[in-house]
C-alpha positions as CSV (number, residue, x, y, z in Angstrom):
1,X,0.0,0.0,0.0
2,X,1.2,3.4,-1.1
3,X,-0.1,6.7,0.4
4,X,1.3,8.8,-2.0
5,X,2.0,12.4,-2.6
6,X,4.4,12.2,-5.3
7,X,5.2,14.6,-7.3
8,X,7.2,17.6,-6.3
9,X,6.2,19.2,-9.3
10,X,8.6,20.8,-10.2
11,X,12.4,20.8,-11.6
12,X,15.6,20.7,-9.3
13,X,16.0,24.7,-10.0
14,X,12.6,25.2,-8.8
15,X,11.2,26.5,-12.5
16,X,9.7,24.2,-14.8
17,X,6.4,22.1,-13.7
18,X,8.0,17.9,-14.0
19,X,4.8,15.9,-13.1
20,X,4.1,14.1,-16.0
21,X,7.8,12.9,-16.3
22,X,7.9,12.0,-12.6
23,X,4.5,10.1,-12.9
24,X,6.3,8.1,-15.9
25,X,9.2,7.3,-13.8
26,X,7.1,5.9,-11.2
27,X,5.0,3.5,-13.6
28,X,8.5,2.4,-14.8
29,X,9.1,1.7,-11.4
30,X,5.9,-0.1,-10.1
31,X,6.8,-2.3,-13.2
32,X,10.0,-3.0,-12.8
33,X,8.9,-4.4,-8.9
34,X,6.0,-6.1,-10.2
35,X,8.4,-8.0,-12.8
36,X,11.2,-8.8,-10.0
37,X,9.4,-9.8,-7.7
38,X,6.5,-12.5,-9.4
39,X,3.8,-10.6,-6.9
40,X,0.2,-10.0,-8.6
41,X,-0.3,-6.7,-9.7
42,X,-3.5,-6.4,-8.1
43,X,-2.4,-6.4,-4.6
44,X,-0.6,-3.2,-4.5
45,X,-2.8,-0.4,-4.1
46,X,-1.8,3.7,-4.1
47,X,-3.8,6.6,-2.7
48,X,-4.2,10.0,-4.5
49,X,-2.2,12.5,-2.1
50,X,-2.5,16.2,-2.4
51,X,0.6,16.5,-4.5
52,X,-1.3,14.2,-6.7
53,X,-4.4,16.8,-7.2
54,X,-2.3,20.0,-7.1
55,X,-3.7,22.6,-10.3
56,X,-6.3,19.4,-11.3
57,X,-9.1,21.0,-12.2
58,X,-11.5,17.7,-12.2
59,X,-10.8,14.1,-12.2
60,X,-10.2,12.0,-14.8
61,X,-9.3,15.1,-17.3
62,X,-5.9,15.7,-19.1
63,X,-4.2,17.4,-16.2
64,X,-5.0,14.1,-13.7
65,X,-1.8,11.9,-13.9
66,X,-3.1,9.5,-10.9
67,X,-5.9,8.1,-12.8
68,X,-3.7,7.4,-15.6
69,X,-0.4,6.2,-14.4
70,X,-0.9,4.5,-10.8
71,X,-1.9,1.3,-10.0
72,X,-5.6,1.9,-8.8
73,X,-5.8,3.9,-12.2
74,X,-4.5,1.2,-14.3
75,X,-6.4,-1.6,-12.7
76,X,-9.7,0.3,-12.5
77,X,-10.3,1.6,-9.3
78,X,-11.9,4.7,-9.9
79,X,-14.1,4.5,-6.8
80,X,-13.0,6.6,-4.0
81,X,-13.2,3.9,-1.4
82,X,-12.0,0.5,-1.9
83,X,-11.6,-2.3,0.6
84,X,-10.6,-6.0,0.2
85,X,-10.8,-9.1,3.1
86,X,-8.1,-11.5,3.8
87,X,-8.5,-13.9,6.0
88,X,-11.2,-12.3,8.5
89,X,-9.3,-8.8,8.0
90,X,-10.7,-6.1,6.2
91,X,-8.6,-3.4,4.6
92,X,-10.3,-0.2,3.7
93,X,-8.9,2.7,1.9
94,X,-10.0,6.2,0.8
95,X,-9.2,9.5,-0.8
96,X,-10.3,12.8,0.8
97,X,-8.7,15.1,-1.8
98,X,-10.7,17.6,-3.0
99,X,-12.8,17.2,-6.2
100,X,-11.3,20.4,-7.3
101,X,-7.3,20.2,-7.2
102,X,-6.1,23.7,-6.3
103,X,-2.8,24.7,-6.7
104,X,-0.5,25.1,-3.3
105,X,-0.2,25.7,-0.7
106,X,-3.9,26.1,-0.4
107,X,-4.3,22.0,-0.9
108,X,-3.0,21.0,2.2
109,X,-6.2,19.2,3.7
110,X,-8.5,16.3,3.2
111,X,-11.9,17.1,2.8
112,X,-14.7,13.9,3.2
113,X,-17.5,14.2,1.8
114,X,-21.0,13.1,3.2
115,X,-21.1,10.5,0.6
116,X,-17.4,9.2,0.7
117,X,-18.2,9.2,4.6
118,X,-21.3,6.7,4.0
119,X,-19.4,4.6,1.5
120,X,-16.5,4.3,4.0
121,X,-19.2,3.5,6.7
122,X,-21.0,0.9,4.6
123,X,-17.3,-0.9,3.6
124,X,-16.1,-0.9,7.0
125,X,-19.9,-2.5,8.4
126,X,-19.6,-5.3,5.4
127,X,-18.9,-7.9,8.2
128,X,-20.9,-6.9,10.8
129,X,-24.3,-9.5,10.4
130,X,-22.2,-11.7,8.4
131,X,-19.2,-13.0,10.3
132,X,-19.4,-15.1,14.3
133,X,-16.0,-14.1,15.0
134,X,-14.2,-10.7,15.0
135,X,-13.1,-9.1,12.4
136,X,-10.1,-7.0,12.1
137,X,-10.4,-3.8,10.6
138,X,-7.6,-1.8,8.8
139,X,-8.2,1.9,7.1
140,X,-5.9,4.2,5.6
141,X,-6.0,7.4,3.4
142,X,-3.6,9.7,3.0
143,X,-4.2,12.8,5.7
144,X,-3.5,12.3,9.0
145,X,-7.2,13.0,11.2
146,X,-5.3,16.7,12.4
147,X,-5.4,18.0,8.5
148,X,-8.6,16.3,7.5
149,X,-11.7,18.8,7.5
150,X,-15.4,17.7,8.6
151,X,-18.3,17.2,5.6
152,X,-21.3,19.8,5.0
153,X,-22.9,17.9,7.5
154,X,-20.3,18.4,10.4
155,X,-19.1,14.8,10.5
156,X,-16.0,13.4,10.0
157,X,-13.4,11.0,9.2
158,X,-12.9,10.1,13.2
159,X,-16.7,9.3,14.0
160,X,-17.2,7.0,11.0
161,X,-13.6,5.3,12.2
162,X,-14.5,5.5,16.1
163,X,-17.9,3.9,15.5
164,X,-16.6,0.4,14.0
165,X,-13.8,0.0,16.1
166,X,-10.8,0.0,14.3
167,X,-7.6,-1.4,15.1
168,X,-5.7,1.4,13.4
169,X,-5.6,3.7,10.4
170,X,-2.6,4.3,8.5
171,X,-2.0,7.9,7.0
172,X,0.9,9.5,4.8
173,X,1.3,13.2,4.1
174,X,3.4,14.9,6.6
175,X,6.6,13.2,5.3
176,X,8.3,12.4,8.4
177,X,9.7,15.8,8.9
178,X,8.2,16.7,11.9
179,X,9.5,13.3,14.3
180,X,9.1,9.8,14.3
181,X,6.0,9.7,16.9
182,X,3.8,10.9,14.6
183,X,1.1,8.3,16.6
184,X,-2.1,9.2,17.9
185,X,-4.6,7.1,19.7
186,X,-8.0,8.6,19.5
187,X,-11.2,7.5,21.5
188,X,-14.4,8.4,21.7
189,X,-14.6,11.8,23.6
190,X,-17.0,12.9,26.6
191,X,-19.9,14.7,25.5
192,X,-19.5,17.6,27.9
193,X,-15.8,17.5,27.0
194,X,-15.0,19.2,24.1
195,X,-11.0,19.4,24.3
196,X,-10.0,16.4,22.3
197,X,-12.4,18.5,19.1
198,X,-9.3,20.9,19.4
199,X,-6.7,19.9,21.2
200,X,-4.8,16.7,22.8
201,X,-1.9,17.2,24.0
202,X,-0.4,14.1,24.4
203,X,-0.1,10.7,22.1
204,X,-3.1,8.7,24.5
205,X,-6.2,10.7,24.5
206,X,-7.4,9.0,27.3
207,X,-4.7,8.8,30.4
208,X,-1.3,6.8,30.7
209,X,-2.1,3.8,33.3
210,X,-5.5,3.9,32.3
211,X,-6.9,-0.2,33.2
212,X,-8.3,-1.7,29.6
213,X,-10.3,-5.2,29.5
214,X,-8.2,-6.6,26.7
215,X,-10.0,-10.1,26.4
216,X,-11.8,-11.2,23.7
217,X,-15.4,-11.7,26.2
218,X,-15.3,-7.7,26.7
219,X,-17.3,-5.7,24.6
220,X,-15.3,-3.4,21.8
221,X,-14.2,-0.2,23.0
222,X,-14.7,2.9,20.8
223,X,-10.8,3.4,20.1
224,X,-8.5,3.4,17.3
225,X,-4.8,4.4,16.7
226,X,-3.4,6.8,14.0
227,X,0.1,5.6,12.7
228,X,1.5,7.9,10.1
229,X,3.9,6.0,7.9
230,X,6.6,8.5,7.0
231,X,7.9,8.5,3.5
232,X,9.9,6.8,0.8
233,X,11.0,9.7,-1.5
234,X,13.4,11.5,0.9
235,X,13.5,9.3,4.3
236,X,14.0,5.6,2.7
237,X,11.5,4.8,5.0
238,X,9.3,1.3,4.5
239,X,6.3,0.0,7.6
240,X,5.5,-3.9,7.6
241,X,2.5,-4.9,9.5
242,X,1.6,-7.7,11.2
243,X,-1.9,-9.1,12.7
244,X,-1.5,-12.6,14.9
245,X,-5.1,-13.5,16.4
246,X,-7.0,-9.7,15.8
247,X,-3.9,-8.1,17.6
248,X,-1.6,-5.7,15.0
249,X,1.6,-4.4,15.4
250,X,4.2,-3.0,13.0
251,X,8.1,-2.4,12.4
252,X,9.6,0.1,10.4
253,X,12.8,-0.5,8.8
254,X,15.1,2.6,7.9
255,X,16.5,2.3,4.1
256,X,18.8,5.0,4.9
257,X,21.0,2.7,7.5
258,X,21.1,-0.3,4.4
259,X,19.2,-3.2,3.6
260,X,18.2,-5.7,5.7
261,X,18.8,-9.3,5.7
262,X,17.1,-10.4,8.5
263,X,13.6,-8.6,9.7
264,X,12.1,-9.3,13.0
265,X,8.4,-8.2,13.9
266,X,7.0,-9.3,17.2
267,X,3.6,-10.1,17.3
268,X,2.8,-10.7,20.5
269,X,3.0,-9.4,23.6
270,X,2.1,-6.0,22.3
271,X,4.3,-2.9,22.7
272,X,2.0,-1.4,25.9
273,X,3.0,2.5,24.2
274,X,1.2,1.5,21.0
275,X,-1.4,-1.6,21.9
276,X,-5.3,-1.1,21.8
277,X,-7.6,-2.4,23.9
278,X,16.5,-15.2,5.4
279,X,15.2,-17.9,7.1
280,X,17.0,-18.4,10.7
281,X,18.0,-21.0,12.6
282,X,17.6,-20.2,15.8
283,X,15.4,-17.3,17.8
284,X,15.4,-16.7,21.1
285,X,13.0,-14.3,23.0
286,X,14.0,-12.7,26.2
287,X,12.0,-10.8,28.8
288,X,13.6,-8.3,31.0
289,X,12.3,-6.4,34.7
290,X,13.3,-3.0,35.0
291,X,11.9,-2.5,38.8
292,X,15.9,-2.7,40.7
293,X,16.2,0.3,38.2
294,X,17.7,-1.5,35.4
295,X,17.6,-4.5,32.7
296,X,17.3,-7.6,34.7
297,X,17.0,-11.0,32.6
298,X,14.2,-13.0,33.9
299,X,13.2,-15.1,30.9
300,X,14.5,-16.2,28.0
301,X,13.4,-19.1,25.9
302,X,13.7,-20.7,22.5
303,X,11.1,-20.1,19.6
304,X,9.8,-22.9,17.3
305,X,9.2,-22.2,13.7
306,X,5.6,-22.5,13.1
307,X,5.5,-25.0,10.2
308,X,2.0,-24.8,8.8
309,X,2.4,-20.8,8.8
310,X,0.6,-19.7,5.1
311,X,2.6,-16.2,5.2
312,X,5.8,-16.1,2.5
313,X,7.9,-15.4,6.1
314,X,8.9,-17.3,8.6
315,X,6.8,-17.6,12.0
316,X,8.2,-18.4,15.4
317,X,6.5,-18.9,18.7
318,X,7.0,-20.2,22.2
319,X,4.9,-20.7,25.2
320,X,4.9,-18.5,28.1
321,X,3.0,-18.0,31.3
322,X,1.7,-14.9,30.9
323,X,0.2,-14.6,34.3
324,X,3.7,-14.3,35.7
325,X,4.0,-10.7,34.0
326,X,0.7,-9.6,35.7
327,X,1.8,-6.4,37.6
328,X,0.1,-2.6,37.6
329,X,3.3,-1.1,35.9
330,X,2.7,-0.5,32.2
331,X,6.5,-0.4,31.5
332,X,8.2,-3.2,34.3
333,X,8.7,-5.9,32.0
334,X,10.5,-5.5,28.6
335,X,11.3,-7.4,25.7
336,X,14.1,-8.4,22.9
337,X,13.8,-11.0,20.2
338,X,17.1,-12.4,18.9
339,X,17.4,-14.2,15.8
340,X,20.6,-16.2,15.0
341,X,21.4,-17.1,11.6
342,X,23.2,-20.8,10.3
343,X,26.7,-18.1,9.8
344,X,26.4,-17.2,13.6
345,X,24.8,-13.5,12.4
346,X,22.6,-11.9,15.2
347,X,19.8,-9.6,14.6
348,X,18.2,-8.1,17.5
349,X,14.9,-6.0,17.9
350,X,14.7,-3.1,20.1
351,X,13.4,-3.6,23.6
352,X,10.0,-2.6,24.2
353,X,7.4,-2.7,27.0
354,X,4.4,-4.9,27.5
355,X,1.7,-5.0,29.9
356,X,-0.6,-8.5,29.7
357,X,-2.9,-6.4,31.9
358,X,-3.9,-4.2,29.1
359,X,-2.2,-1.1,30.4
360,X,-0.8,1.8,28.4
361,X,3.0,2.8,28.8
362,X,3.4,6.7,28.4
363,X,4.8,7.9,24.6
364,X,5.2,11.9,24.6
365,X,5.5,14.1,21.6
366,X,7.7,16.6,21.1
367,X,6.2,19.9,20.1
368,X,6.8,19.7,16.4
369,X,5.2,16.4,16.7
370,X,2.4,17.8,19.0
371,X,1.8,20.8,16.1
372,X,0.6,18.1,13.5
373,X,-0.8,15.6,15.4
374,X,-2.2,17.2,18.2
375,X,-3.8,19.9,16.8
376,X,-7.2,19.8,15.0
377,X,-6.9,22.7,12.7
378,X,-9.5,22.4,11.0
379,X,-11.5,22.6,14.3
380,X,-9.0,25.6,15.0
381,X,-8.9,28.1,12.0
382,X,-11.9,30.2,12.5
383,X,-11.3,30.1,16.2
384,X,-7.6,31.4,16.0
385,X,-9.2,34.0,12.7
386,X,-11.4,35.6,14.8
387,X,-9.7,36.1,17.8
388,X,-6.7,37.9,15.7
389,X,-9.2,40.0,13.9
390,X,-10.9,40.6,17.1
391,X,-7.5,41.7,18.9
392,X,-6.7,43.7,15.7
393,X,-9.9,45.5,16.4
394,X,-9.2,46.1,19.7
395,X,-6.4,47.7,19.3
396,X,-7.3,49.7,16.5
397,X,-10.4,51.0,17.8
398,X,-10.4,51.5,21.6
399,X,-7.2,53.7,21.6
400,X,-9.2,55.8,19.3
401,X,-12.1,55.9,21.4
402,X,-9.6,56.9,24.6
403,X,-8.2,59.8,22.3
404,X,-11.4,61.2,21.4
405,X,-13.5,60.8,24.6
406,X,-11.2,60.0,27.4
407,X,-9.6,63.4,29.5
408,X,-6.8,61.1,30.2
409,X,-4.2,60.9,27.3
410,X,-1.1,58.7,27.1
411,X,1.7,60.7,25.8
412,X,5.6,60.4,25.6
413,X,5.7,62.7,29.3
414,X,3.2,60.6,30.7
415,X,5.2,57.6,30.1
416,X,8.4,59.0,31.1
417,X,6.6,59.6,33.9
418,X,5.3,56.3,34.6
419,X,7.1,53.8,32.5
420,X,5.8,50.1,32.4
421,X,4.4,47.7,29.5
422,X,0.6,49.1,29.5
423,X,1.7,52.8,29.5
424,X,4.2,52.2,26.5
425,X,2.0,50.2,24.0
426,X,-1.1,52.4,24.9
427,X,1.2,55.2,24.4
428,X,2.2,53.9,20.8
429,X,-1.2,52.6,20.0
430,X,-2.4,56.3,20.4
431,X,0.2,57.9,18.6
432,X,-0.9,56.0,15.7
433,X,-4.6,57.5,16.5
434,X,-3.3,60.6,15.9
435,X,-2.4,60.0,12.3
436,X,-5.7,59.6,10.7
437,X,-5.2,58.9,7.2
438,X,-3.0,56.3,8.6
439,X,-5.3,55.0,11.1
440,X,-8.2,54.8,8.5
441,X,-6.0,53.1,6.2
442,X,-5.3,50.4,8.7
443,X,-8.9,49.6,9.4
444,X,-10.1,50.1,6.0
445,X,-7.3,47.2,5.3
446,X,-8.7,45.1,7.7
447,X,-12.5,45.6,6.5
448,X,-11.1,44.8,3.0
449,X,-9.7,41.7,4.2
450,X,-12.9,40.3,5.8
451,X,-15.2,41.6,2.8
452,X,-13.3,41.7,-0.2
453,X,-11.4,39.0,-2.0
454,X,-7.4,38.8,-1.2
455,X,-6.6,38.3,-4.5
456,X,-7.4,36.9,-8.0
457,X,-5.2,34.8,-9.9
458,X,-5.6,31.4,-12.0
459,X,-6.4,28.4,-9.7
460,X,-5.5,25.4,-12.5
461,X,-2.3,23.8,-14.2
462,X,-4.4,24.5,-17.6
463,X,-3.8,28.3,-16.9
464,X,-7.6,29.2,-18.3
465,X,-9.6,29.5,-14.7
466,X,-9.2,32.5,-12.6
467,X,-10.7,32.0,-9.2
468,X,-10.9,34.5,-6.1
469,X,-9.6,33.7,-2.5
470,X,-11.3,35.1,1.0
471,X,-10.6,33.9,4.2
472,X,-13.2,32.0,4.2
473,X,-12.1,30.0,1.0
474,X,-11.7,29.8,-3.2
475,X,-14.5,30.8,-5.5
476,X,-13.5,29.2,-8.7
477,X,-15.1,27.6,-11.7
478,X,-13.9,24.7,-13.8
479,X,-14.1,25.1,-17.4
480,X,-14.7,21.4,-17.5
481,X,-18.2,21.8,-16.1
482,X,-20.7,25.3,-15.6
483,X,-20.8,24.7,-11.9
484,X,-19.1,27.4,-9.5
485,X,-17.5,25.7,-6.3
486,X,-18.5,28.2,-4.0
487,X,-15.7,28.3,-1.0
488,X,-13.6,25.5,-1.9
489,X,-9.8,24.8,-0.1
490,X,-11.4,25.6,3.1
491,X,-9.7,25.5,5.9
492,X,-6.6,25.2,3.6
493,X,-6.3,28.6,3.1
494,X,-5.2,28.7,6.4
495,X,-1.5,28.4,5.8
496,X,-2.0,32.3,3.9
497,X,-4.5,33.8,5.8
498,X,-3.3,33.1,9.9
499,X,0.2,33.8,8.7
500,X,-0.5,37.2,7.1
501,X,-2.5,38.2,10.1
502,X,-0.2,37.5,12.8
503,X,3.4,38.3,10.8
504,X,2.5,41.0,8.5
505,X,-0.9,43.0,9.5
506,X,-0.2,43.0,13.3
507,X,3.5,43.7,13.1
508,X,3.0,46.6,10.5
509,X,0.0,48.0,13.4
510,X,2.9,48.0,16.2
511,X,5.6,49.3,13.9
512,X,3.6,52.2,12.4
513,X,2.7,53.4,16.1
514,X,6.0,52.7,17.1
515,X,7.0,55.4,14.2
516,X,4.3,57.8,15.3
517,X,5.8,57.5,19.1
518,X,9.1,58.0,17.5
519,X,8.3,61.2,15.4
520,X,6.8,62.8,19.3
521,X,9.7,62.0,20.8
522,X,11.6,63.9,18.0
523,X,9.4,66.5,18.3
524,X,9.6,66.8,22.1
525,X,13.1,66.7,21.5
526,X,13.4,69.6,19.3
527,X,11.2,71.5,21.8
528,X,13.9,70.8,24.7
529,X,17.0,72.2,22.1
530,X,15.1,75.2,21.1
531,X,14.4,76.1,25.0
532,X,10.5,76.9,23.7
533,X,7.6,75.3,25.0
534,X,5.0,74.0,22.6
535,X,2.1,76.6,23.7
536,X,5.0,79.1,23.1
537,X,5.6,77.8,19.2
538,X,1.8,77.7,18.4
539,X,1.3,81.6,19.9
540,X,4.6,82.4,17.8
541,X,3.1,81.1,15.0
542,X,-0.4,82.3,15.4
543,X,0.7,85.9,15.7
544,X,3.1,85.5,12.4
545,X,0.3,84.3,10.8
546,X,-2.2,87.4,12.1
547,X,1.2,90.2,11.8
548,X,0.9,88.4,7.9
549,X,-2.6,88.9,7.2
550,X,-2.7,93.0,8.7
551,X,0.4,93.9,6.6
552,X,-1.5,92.7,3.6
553,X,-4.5,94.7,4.2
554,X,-2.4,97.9,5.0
């Protein structure tokens, strides 16, 4: 599976648009796998990305390279949900991409519709009446659930994936720029608790330690876990997975460090930070306690290959009593897997904690890794929009309103007089006040920028539609069909708007006043040099003005 994003679009100098060569090179590619490796081309499956959609102005036309040189395109799979069961685990995917393919950076989000969400409900309830024992249920798209937008009817990826019970969705997109815990474990959120719509602020929504019935008797908990995958292009970066009796883990293997020989996935016991509710000839497990403070061994036994195991790799297990692990630490007992080659060649896996109790060890982001995970932005654009324009306001108006109606006036003497942080930027704000056609040109900037478009331009790689952008989206229309997508790229238009606000419009505000403050202090300045006081340069020049006028008349 292939959550793609592929094209750059453009040439190493950064000029001249490369998709269609780049698609080309990637058929060539897929081929050349398909070939040397004997696997069916059916079972590889790619997702349309936002790179994949940039300046398309509708599907299936001239401009859309996905649909004619991926697999899904080649193989038919036009549909934009598509699952397959194997074994009593269902695999569903889907693309969220926008119908209408704007250019960037303003294509940054998915965006599900109320149909796509009802397809990818109906696909993922397929088993429900059908099947006695559980299913296990894969998704994946391409956006992580952070940069994925609601439908027209306010619902969204999350509920549909909450309310069958996933055991994890796999996402692309961000890359693997921002860290390598880009994890999230989502559950269904208190009603009167509206945070988690916003804001979670660390990898397990619900608490670290938090007792979870993890038998097979307990009912299904609403839960699910996020796992971007990284990415091929630039990190070399490759994610097997694994389910062994409805339980799934994963290891990801690093392309960059050289190819591996031997790769090792445990199973089972599950790694308690991420859990929900050539061949070798010898593999050896051990388990490790970390209460004197550090690694003590305190079991290690030989695995048996698993001879009627269907998979093309090898399968090892070994009994254990796992009641002898029982203990209220998520992170006490740890665990290695060594396998041994016939040349004496040791690969080990990295220790990681288990809990047989069903408890969750504590994973923390770090605050790149909180940014794009932990964020719900498009929960938080208008939020954070308003409350800038709001300040912006503020700022712009109620120092006005002190100048005009207030007796008390903040001034360069009054601060000099009482210097602090309130008296300063009041000070500064009010100084700008007293520039009006400066002032009005501020808020008439503003007003423009809430009621008028930011700009016009052409939206499409085709160069014929011209399209508008306000904050509150793109108005454009495809010259493949009359209809005009009112408001589209919404809350993509994020990554212009919130940025212009906060490092242009607000800067330029403080700036401006701080040269009006400036130009007083000059001015008070050139009063203390001359020894005059400023009642005594207006009379001067009130009586040079009326000594003007009388010699005229005379």
């Amino acid at each position: 599976m292939f959550s793609l994003s592929l094209p750059d679009g453009k040439s190493k100098d950064l000029l001249t648009m490369k998709q269609k060569e780049e698609w080309v090179e990637y058929q060539n590619i897929m081929e050349d796998v398909i070939k040397r490796s004997g696997l069916d081309k059916s079972i590889f499956f790619d997702l349309r990305g936002n790179h994949d959609n940039f300046g398309v102005p509708a599907v299936g036309g001239s401009f859309d390279f996905f649909s004619k040189y991926s697999s899904n395109g080649q193989l038919g799979r036009s549909g934009n949900v598509n699952s397959v069961t194997l074994q009593k685990h269902l695999f569903v995917g889907f693309d969220s991409t926008m119908s209408v393919g704007l250019r960037g950076p303003t294509n940054l989000f998915g965006h599900p519709t109320d149909q796509l969400l009802a397809e990818l409900d109906l696909e993922l309830s397929q088993w429900n009446s059908q099947s006695i024992k559980p299913v296990t249920k894969i998704s994946f798209g391409h956006f992580p659930l952070s940069f994925s937008a609601s439908s027209n009817s306010g619902k969204s990826v999350k509920d549909i994936l909450l309310n069958h019970s996933l055991s994890a969705y796999l996402c692309g997109h961000l890359h693997s720029r921002f860290g390598n815990n880009l994890k999230r474990h989502h559950q269904s959120r208190h009603p009167f608790f509206s945070l988690p719509k916003f804001l979670q602020f660390n990898i397990h929504q619900m608490s670290a330690g938090s007792n979870v019935n993890c038998s097979f008797e307990a009912p299904p908990v609403e839960e699910f876990w996020e796992w971007e995958m990284g990415d091929w292009r630039k990190s070399r970066a490759m994610r097997i997975l694994a389910i062994d009796r409805g339980h799934v883990s994963y290891v990801d293997i690093d392309f960059k460090l050289g190819t591996r020989k031997t790769i090792i996935l445990p199973t089972f016991p599950l790694d308690s930070r991420l859990m929900s509710t050539s061949s070798s000839r010898a593999i050896m497990a051990r388990i490790f306690d970390t209460t004197p403070g550090k690694l003590n061994l305190v079991l290690e036994t030989s695995m048996t290959n698993l001879v009627d195991n269907i998979s093309r790799g090898d399968f090892y297990t070994a009994p254990w009593n796992y009641k002898a692990f029982e203990d209220p630490s998520a992170d006490r007992y740890w665990l290695q897997i060594e396998a041994t080659n016939i040349l004496g060649r040791s690969t080990l896996t990295e220790l990681r904690p288990f809990s047989v109790n069903g408890l969750s060890a504590k994973l923390s982001w770090t605050w790149k890794e909180f940014f794009v995970m932990g964020c719900q932005w498009a929960a938080l654009y208008y939020p954070i929009l308003w409350s800038a324009l709001y300040f912006i306001f503020f700022i712009l108006l109620i120092p006005k309103a002190l100048l005009i109606y207030s007796k008390k006036q903040y001034t360069c003497r009054s601060f000099i007089a009482n210097k602090g942080f309130i008296n300063g930027i009041a000070w500064v704000l009010q100084e700008l006040c007293s520039v009006p056609i400066v002032w009005c040109g501020m808020l008439g900037y503003i007003l423009h920028l809430i009621l008028l478009p930011w700009f016009i331009g052409q939206v499409f790689t085709n160069g014929k539609d011209r399209g508008y952008m306000t904050y509150m989206g793109w108005v454009v229309k495809s010259s493949y069909g009359r209809e005009k997508h009112e408001y589209v790229g919404s809350p993509d238009i994020m990554v212009v708007v919130l940025p212009h606000l906060f490092f242009v419009v607000l800067p330029s505000i403080l700036v401006t006043g701080a040269l009006a403050a400036e130009r007083e202090i000059c001015w008070e300045q050139f009063l203390l040099r001359s020894g005059k006081k400023e009642d005594d340069y207006d009379s001067e020049k009130m009586s040079f003005q009326l000594y003007g006028y009388q010699g005229i008349e005379n």
